[in-house]
mmCIF file of C-alpha atoms and ligand atoms in Angstrom:
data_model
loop_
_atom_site.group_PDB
_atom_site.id
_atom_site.type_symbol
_atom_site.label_atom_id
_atom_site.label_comp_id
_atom_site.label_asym_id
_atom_site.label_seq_id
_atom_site.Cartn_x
_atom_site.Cartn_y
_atom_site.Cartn_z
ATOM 1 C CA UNK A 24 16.136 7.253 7.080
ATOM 2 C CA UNK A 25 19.657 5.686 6.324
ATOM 3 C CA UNK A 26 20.084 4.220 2.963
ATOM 4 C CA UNK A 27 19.481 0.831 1.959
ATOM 5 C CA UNK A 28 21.925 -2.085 2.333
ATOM 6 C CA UNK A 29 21.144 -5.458 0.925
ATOM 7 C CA UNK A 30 20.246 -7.526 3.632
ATOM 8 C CA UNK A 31 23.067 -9.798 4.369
ATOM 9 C CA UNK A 32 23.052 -13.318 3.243
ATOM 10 C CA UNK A 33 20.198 -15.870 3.005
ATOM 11 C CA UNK A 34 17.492 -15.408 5.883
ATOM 12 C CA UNK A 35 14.705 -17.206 6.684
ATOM 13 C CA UNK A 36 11.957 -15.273 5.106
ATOM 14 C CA UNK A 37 9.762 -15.527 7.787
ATOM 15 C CA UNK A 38 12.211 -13.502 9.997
ATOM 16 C CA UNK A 39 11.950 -10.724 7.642
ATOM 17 C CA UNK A 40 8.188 -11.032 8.033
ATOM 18 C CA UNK A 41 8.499 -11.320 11.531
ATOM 19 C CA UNK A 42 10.706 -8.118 12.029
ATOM 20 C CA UNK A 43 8.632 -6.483 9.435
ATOM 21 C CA UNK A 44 5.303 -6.815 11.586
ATOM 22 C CA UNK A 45 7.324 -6.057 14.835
ATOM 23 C CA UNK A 46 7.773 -2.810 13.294
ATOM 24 C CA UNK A 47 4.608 -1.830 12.072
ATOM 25 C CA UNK A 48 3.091 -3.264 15.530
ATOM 26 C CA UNK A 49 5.412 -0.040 16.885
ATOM 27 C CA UNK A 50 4.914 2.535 13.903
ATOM 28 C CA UNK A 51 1.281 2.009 13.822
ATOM 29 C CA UNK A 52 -0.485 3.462 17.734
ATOM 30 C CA UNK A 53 2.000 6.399 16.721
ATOM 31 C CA UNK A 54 0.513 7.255 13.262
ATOM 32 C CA UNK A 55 -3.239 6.462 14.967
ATOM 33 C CA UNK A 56 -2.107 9.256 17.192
ATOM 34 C CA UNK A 57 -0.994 11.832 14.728
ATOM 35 C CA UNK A 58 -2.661 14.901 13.387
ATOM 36 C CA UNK A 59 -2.088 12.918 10.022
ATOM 37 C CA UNK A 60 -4.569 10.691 10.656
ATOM 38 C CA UNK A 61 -6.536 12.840 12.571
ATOM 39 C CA UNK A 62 -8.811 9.556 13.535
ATOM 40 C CA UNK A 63 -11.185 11.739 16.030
ATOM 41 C CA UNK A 64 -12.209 13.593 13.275
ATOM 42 C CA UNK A 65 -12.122 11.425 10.740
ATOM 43 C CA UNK A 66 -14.563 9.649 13.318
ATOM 44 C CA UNK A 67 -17.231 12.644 12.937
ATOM 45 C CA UNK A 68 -17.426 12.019 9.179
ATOM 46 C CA UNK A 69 -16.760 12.171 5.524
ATOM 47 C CA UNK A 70 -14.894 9.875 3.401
ATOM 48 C CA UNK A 71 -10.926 10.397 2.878
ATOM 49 C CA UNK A 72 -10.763 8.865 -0.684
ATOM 50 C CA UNK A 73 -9.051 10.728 -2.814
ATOM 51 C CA UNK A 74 -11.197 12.006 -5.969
ATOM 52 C CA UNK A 75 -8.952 9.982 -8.672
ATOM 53 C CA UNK A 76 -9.470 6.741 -6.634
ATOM 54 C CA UNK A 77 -12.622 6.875 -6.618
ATOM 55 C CA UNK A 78 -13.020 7.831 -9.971
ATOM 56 C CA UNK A 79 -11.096 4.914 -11.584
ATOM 57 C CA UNK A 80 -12.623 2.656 -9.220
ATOM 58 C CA UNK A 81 -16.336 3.935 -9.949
ATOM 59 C CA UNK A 82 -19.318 3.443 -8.127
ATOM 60 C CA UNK A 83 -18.936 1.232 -4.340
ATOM 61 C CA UNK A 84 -22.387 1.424 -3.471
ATOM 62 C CA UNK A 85 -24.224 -2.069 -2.343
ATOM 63 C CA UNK A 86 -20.420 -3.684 -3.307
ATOM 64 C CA UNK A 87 -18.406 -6.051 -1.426
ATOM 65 C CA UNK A 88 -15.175 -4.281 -1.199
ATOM 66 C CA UNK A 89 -12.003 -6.529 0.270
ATOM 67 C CA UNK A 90 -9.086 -3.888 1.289
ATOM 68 C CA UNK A 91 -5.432 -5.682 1.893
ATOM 69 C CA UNK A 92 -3.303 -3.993 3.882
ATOM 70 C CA UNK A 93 -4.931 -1.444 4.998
ATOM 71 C CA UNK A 94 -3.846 -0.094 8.201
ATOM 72 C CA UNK A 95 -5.877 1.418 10.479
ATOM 73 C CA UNK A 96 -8.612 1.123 8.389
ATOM 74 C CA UNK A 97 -9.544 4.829 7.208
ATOM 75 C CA UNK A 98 -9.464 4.275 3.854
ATOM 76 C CA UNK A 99 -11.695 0.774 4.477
ATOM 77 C CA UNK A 100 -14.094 2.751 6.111
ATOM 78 C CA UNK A 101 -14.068 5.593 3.928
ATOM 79 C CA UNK A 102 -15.216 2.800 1.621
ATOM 80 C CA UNK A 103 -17.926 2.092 3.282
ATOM 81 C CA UNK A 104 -18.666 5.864 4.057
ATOM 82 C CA UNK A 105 -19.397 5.750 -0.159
ATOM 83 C CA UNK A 106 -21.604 2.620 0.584
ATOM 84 C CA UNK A 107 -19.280 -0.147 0.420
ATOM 85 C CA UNK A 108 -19.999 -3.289 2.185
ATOM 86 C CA UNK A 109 -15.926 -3.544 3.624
ATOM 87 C CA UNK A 110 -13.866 -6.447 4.852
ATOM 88 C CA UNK A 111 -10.108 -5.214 5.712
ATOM 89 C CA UNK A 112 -7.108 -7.890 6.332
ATOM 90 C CA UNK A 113 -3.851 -6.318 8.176
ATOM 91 C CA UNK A 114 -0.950 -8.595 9.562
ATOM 92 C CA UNK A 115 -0.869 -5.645 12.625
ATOM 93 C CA UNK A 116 -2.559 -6.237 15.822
ATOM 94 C CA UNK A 117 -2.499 -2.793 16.370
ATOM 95 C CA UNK A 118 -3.477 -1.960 12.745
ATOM 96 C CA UNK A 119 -6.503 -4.503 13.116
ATOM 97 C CA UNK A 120 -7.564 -3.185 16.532
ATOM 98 C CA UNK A 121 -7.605 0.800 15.534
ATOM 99 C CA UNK A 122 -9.834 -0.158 13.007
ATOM 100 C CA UNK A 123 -12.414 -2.054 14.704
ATOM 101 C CA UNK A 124 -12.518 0.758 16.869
ATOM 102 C CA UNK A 125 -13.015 3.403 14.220
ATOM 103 C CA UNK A 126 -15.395 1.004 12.655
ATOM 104 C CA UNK A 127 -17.610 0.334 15.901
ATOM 105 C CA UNK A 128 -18.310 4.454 15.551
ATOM 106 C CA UNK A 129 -18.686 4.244 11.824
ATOM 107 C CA UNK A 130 -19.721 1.072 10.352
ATOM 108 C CA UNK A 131 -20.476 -1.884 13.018
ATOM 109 C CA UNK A 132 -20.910 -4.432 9.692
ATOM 110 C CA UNK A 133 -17.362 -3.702 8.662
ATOM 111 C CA UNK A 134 -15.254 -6.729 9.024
ATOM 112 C CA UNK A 135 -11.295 -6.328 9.963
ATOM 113 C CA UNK A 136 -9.184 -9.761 9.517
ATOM 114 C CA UNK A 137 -5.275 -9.914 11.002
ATOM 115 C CA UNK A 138 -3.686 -11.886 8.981
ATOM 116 C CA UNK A 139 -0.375 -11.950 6.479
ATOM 117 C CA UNK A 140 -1.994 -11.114 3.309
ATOM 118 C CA UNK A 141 0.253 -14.270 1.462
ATOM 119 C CA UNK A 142 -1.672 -16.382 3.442
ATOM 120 C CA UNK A 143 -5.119 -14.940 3.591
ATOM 121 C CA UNK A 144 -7.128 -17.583 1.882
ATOM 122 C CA UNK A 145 -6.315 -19.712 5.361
ATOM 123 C CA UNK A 146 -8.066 -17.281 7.227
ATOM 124 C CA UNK A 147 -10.956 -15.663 5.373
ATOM 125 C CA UNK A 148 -13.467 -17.133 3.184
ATOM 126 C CA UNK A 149 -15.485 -15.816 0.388
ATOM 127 C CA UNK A 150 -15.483 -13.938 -2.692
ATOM 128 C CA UNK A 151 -15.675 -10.007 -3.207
ATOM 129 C CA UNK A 152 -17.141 -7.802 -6.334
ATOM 130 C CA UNK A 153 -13.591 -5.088 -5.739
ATOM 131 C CA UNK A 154 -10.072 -5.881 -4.454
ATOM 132 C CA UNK A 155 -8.287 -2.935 -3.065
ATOM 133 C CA UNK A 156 -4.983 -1.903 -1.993
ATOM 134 C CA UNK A 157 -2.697 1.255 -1.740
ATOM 135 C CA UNK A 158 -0.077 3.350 -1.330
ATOM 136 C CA UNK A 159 2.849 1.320 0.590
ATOM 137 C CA UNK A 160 1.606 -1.907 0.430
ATOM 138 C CA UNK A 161 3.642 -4.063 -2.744
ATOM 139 C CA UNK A 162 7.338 -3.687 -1.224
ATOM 140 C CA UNK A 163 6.535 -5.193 2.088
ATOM 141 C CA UNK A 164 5.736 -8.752 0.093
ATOM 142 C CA UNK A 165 8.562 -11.190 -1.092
ATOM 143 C CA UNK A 166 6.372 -13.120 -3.554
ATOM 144 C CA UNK A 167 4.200 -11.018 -5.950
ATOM 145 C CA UNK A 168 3.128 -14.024 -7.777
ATOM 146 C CA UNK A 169 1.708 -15.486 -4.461
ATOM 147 C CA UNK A 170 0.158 -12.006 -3.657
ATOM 148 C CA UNK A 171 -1.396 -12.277 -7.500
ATOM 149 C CA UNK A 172 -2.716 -15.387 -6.361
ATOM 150 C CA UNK A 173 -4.341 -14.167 -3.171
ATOM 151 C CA UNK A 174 -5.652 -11.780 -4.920
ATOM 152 C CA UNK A 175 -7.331 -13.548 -8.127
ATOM 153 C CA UNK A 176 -8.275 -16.096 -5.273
ATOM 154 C CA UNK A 177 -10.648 -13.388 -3.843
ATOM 155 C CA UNK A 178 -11.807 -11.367 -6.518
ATOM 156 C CA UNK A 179 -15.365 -12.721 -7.895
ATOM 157 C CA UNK A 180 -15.733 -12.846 -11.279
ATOM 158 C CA UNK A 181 -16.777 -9.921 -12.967
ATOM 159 C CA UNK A 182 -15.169 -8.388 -10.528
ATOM 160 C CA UNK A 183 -11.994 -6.379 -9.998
ATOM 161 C CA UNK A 184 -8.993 -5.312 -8.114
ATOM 162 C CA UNK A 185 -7.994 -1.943 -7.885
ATOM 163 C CA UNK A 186 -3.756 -0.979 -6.748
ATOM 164 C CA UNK A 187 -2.688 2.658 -6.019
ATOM 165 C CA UNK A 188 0.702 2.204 -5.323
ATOM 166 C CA UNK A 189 4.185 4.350 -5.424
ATOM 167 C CA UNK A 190 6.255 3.508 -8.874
ATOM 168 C CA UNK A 191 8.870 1.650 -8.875
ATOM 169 C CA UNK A 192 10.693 4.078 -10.651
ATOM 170 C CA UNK A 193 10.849 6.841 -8.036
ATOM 171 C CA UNK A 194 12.054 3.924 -5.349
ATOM 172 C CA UNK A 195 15.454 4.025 -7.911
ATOM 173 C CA UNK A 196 16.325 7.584 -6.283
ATOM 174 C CA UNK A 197 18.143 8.190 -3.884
ATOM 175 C CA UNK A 198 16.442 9.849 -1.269
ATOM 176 C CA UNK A 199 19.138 11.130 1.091
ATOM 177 C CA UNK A 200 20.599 13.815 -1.717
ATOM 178 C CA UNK A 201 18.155 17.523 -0.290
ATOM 179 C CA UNK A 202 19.271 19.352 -3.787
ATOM 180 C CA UNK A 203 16.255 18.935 -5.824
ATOM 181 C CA UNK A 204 18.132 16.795 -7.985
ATOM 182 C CA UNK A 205 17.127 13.097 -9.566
ATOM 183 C CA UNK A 206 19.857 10.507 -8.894
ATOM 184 C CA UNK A 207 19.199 7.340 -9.647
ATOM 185 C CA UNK A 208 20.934 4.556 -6.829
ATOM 186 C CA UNK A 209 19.190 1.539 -6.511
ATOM 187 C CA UNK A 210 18.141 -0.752 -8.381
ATOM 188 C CA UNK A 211 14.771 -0.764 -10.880
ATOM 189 C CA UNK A 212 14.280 -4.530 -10.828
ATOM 190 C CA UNK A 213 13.617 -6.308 -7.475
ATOM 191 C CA UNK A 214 15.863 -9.292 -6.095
ATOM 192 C CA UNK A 215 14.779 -11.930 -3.725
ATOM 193 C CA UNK A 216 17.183 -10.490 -1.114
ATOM 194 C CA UNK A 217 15.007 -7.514 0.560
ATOM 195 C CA UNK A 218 16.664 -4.389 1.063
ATOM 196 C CA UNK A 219 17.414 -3.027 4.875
ATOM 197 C CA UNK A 220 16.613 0.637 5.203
ATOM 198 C CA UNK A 221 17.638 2.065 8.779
ATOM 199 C CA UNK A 222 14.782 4.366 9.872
ATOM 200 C CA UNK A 223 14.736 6.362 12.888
ATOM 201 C CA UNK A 224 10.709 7.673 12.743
ATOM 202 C CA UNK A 225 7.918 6.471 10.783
ATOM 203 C CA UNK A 226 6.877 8.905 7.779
ATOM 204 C CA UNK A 227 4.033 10.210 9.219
ATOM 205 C CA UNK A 228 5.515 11.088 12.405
ATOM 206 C CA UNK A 229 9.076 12.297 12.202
ATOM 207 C CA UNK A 230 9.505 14.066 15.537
ATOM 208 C CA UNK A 231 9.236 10.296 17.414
ATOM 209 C CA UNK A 232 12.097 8.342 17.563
ATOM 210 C CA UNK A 233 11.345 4.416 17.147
ATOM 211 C CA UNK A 234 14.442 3.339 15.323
ATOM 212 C CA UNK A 235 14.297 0.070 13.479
ATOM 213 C CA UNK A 236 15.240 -2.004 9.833
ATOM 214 C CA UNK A 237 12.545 -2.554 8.106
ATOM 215 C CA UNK A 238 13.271 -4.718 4.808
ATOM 216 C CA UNK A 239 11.750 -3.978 1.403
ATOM 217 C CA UNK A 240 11.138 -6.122 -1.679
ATOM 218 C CA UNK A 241 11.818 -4.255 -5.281
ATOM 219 C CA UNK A 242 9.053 -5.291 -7.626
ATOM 220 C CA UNK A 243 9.273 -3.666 -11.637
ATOM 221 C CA UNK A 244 5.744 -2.429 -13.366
ATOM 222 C CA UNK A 245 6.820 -5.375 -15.426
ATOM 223 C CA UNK A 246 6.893 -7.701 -12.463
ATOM 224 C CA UNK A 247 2.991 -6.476 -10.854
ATOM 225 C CA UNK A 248 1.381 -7.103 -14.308
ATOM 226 C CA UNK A 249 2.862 -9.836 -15.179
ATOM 227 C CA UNK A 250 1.971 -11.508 -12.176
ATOM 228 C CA UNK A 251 -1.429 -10.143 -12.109
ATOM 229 C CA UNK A 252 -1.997 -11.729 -15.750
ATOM 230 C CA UNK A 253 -0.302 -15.255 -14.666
ATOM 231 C CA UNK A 254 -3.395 -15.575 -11.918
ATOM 232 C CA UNK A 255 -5.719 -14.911 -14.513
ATOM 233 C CA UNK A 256 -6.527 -11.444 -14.046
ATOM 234 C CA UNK A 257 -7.147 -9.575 -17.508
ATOM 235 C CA UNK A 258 -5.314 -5.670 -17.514
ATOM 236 C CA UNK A 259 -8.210 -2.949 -17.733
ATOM 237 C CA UNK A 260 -5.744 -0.256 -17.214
ATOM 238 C CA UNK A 261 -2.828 0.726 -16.451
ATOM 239 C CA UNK A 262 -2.051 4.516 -15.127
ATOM 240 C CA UNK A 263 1.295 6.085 -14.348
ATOM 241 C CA UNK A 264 1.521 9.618 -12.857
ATOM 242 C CA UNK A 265 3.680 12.093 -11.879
ATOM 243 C CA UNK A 266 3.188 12.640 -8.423
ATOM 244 C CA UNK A 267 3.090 10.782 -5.541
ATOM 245 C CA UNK A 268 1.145 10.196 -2.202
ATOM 246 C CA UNK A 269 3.734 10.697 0.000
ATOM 247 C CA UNK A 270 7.338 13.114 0.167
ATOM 248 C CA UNK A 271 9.316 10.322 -1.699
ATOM 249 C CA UNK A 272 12.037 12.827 -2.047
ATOM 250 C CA UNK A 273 12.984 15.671 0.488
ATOM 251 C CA UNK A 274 12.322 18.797 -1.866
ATOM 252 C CA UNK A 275 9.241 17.215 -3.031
ATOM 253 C CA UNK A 276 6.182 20.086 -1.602
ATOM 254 C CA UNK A 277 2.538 18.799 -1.523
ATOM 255 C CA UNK A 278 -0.288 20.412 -3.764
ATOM 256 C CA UNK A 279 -3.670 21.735 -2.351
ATOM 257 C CA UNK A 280 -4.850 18.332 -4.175
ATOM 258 C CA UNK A 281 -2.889 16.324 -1.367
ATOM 259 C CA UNK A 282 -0.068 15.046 -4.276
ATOM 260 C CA UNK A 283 3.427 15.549 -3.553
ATOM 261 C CA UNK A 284 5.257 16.721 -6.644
ATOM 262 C CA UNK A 285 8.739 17.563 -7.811
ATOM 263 C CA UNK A 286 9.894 21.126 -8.149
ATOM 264 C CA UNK A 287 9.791 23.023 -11.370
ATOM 265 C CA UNK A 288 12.768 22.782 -13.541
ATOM 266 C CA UNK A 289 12.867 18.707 -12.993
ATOM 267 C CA UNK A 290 11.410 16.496 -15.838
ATOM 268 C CA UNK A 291 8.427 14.931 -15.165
ATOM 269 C CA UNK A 292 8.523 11.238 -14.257
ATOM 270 C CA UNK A 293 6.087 8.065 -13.107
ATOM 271 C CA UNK A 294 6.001 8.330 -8.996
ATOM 272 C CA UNK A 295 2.720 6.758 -9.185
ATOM 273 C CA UNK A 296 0.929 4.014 -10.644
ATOM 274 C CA UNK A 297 -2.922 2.933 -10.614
ATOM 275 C CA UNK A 298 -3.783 -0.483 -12.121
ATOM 276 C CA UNK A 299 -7.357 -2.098 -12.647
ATOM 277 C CA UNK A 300 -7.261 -5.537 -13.278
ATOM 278 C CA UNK A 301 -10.703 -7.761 -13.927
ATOM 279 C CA UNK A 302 -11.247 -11.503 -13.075
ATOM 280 C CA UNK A 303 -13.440 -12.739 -16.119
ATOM 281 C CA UNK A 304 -16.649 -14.273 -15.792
ATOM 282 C CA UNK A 305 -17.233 -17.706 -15.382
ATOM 283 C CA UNK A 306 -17.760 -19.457 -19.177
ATOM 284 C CA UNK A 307 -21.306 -21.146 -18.833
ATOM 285 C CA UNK A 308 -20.413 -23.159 -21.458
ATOM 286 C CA UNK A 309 -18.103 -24.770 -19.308
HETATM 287 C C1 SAM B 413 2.146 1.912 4.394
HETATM 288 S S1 SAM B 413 0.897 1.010 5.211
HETATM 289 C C2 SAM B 413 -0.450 1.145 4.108
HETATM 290 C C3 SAM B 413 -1.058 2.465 4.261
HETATM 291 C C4 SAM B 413 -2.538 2.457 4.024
HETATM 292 N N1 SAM B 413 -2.819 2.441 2.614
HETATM 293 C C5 SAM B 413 -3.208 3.606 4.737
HETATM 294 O O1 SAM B 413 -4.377 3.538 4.909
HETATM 295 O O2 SAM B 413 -2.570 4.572 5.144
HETATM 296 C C6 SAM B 413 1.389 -0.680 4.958
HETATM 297 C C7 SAM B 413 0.509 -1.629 5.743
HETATM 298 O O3 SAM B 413 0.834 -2.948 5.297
HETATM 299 C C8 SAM B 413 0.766 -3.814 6.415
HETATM 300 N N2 SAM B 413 1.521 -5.012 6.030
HETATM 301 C C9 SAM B 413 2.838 -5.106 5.698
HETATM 302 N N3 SAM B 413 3.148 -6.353 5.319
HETATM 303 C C10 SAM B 413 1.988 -7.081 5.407
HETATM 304 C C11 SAM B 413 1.656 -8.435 5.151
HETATM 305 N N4 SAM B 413 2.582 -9.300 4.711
HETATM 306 N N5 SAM B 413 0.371 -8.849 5.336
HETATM 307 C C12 SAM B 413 -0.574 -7.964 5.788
HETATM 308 N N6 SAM B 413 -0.316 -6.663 6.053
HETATM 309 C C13 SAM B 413 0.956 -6.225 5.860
HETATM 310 C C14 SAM B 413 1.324 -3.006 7.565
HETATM 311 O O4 SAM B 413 0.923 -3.486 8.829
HETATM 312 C C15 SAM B 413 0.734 -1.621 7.250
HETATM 313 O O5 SAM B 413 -0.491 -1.424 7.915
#
């Protein structure tokens, strides 16, 4: 991966979208098809959630669970593996269509929606008890306060929505320098000019070549909550940890616990963040 320009100039925003979702509809049969994702035998059973998620989210069973983003749907129907009754939205065709696939072996009542998650509520109806979404999903969206919305739009009340997402702090480094060394280059705050970032494979599989831009929004821990609490949603937690889900940095090495961490001899720092956010009840006084 080259390192991030701004974008040039003023663009229409829905060209970023558009070359965004080009992308991902060319990123995402590849990752189906890696030992990564291992969907064959992730078809055969057991859930991939990771033990901490599903500890701060708590018990799925008999709830409606609406996932945004999410892919090819493993972690949707590793949901519903814990008993979840699962609707997941994706703006990929390919994304969409890899999961109803997976889902006709695993869960035939699990619902998968394409659509831009800005403008979901134009294509999905109804309420859900937990709103979900993880690891990659807040820099691909210009307007957090619209996401907010989408999301406080869906969440019933009493009920909550969950992010697991990379801190915005570790997306400061600079992650061309391969001495395990923390330089700080871009940015902490976000701008309403994306960033470009050249990229020559996909993370998950480095040895294909699919060159491409793909443009990223910055968005501060400042910026999520804050918009979170301007649609209404009331802060439960808020988690920061120091490792991450993915090699963020190149002399990052992954645990036994699936976390990538830094090497000793670096100071710890946020490279994670989980947030639980709750959408009071209705008043009945009013
Ligand atoms: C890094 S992946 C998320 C990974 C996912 N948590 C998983 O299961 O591995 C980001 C996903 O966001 C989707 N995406 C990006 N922008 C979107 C948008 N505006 N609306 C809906 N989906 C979007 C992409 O198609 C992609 O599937």
């Amino acid at each position: 991966m080259k390192p991030a320009t701004a974008a040039g100039g003023p663009r229409d925003p829905q060209a970023y979208l558009r070359n965004n979702r080009e992308l991902w509809e060319r990123w995402t049969p590849l990752k189906a098809a890696s030992a990564q994702y291992d969907l064959e035998g992730f078809r055969s059973g057991g859930s991939r959630m990771r033990a901490l998620e599903r500890t701060e989210v708590g018990e799925v069973r008999g709830r409606s669970l609406l996932h945004l983003q999410c892919h090819v749907g493993v972690d949707t129907l590793s949901w519903a593996r814990l008993g979840a009754r699962v609707t997941g939205v994706d703006f990929s065709a390919e994304g969409v269509a890899a999961a109803r696939s997976l889902a006709a072996d695993i869960d035939p009542s699990a619902i998968f929606v394409e659509a831009d998650v800005l403008t979901l509520p134009d294509h999905l109806d109804g309420v859900f008890d937990i709103v979900y979404t993880s690891h990659g999903v807040l820099g691909w969206l210009p307007d957090l306060c619209r996401w907010a919305e989408v999301v406080a739009h869906f969440t019933a009340p009493g009920g909550f929505v969950y992010v697991f997402e990379g801190h915005p702090a570790g997306w400061m480094l600079d992650n061309q320098v391969q001495a395990p060394e923390l330089r700080p280059r871009y940015s902490y705050f976000g701008e309403p000019e994306p960033l470009a970032y050249e990229y020559r494979s996909p993370i998950a599989v480095p040895d294909q070549q699919v060159p491409g831009v793909e443009y990223v929004w910055g968005h501060s821990l400042g910026d999520v909550v804050s918009a979170l609490a301007a649609a209404g949603m009331r802060m439960d937690f808020l988690h920061e940890w120091p490792f991450a889900a993915w090699r963020l940095l190149p002399f990052m090495t992954q645990d036994a616990d699936g976390w990538w961490r830094l090497p000793d001899g670096l100071p710890d720092m946020p490279l994670s963040f989980s947030l639980r956010a709750s959408k009071p009840c209705a008043d009945p006084s009013t």
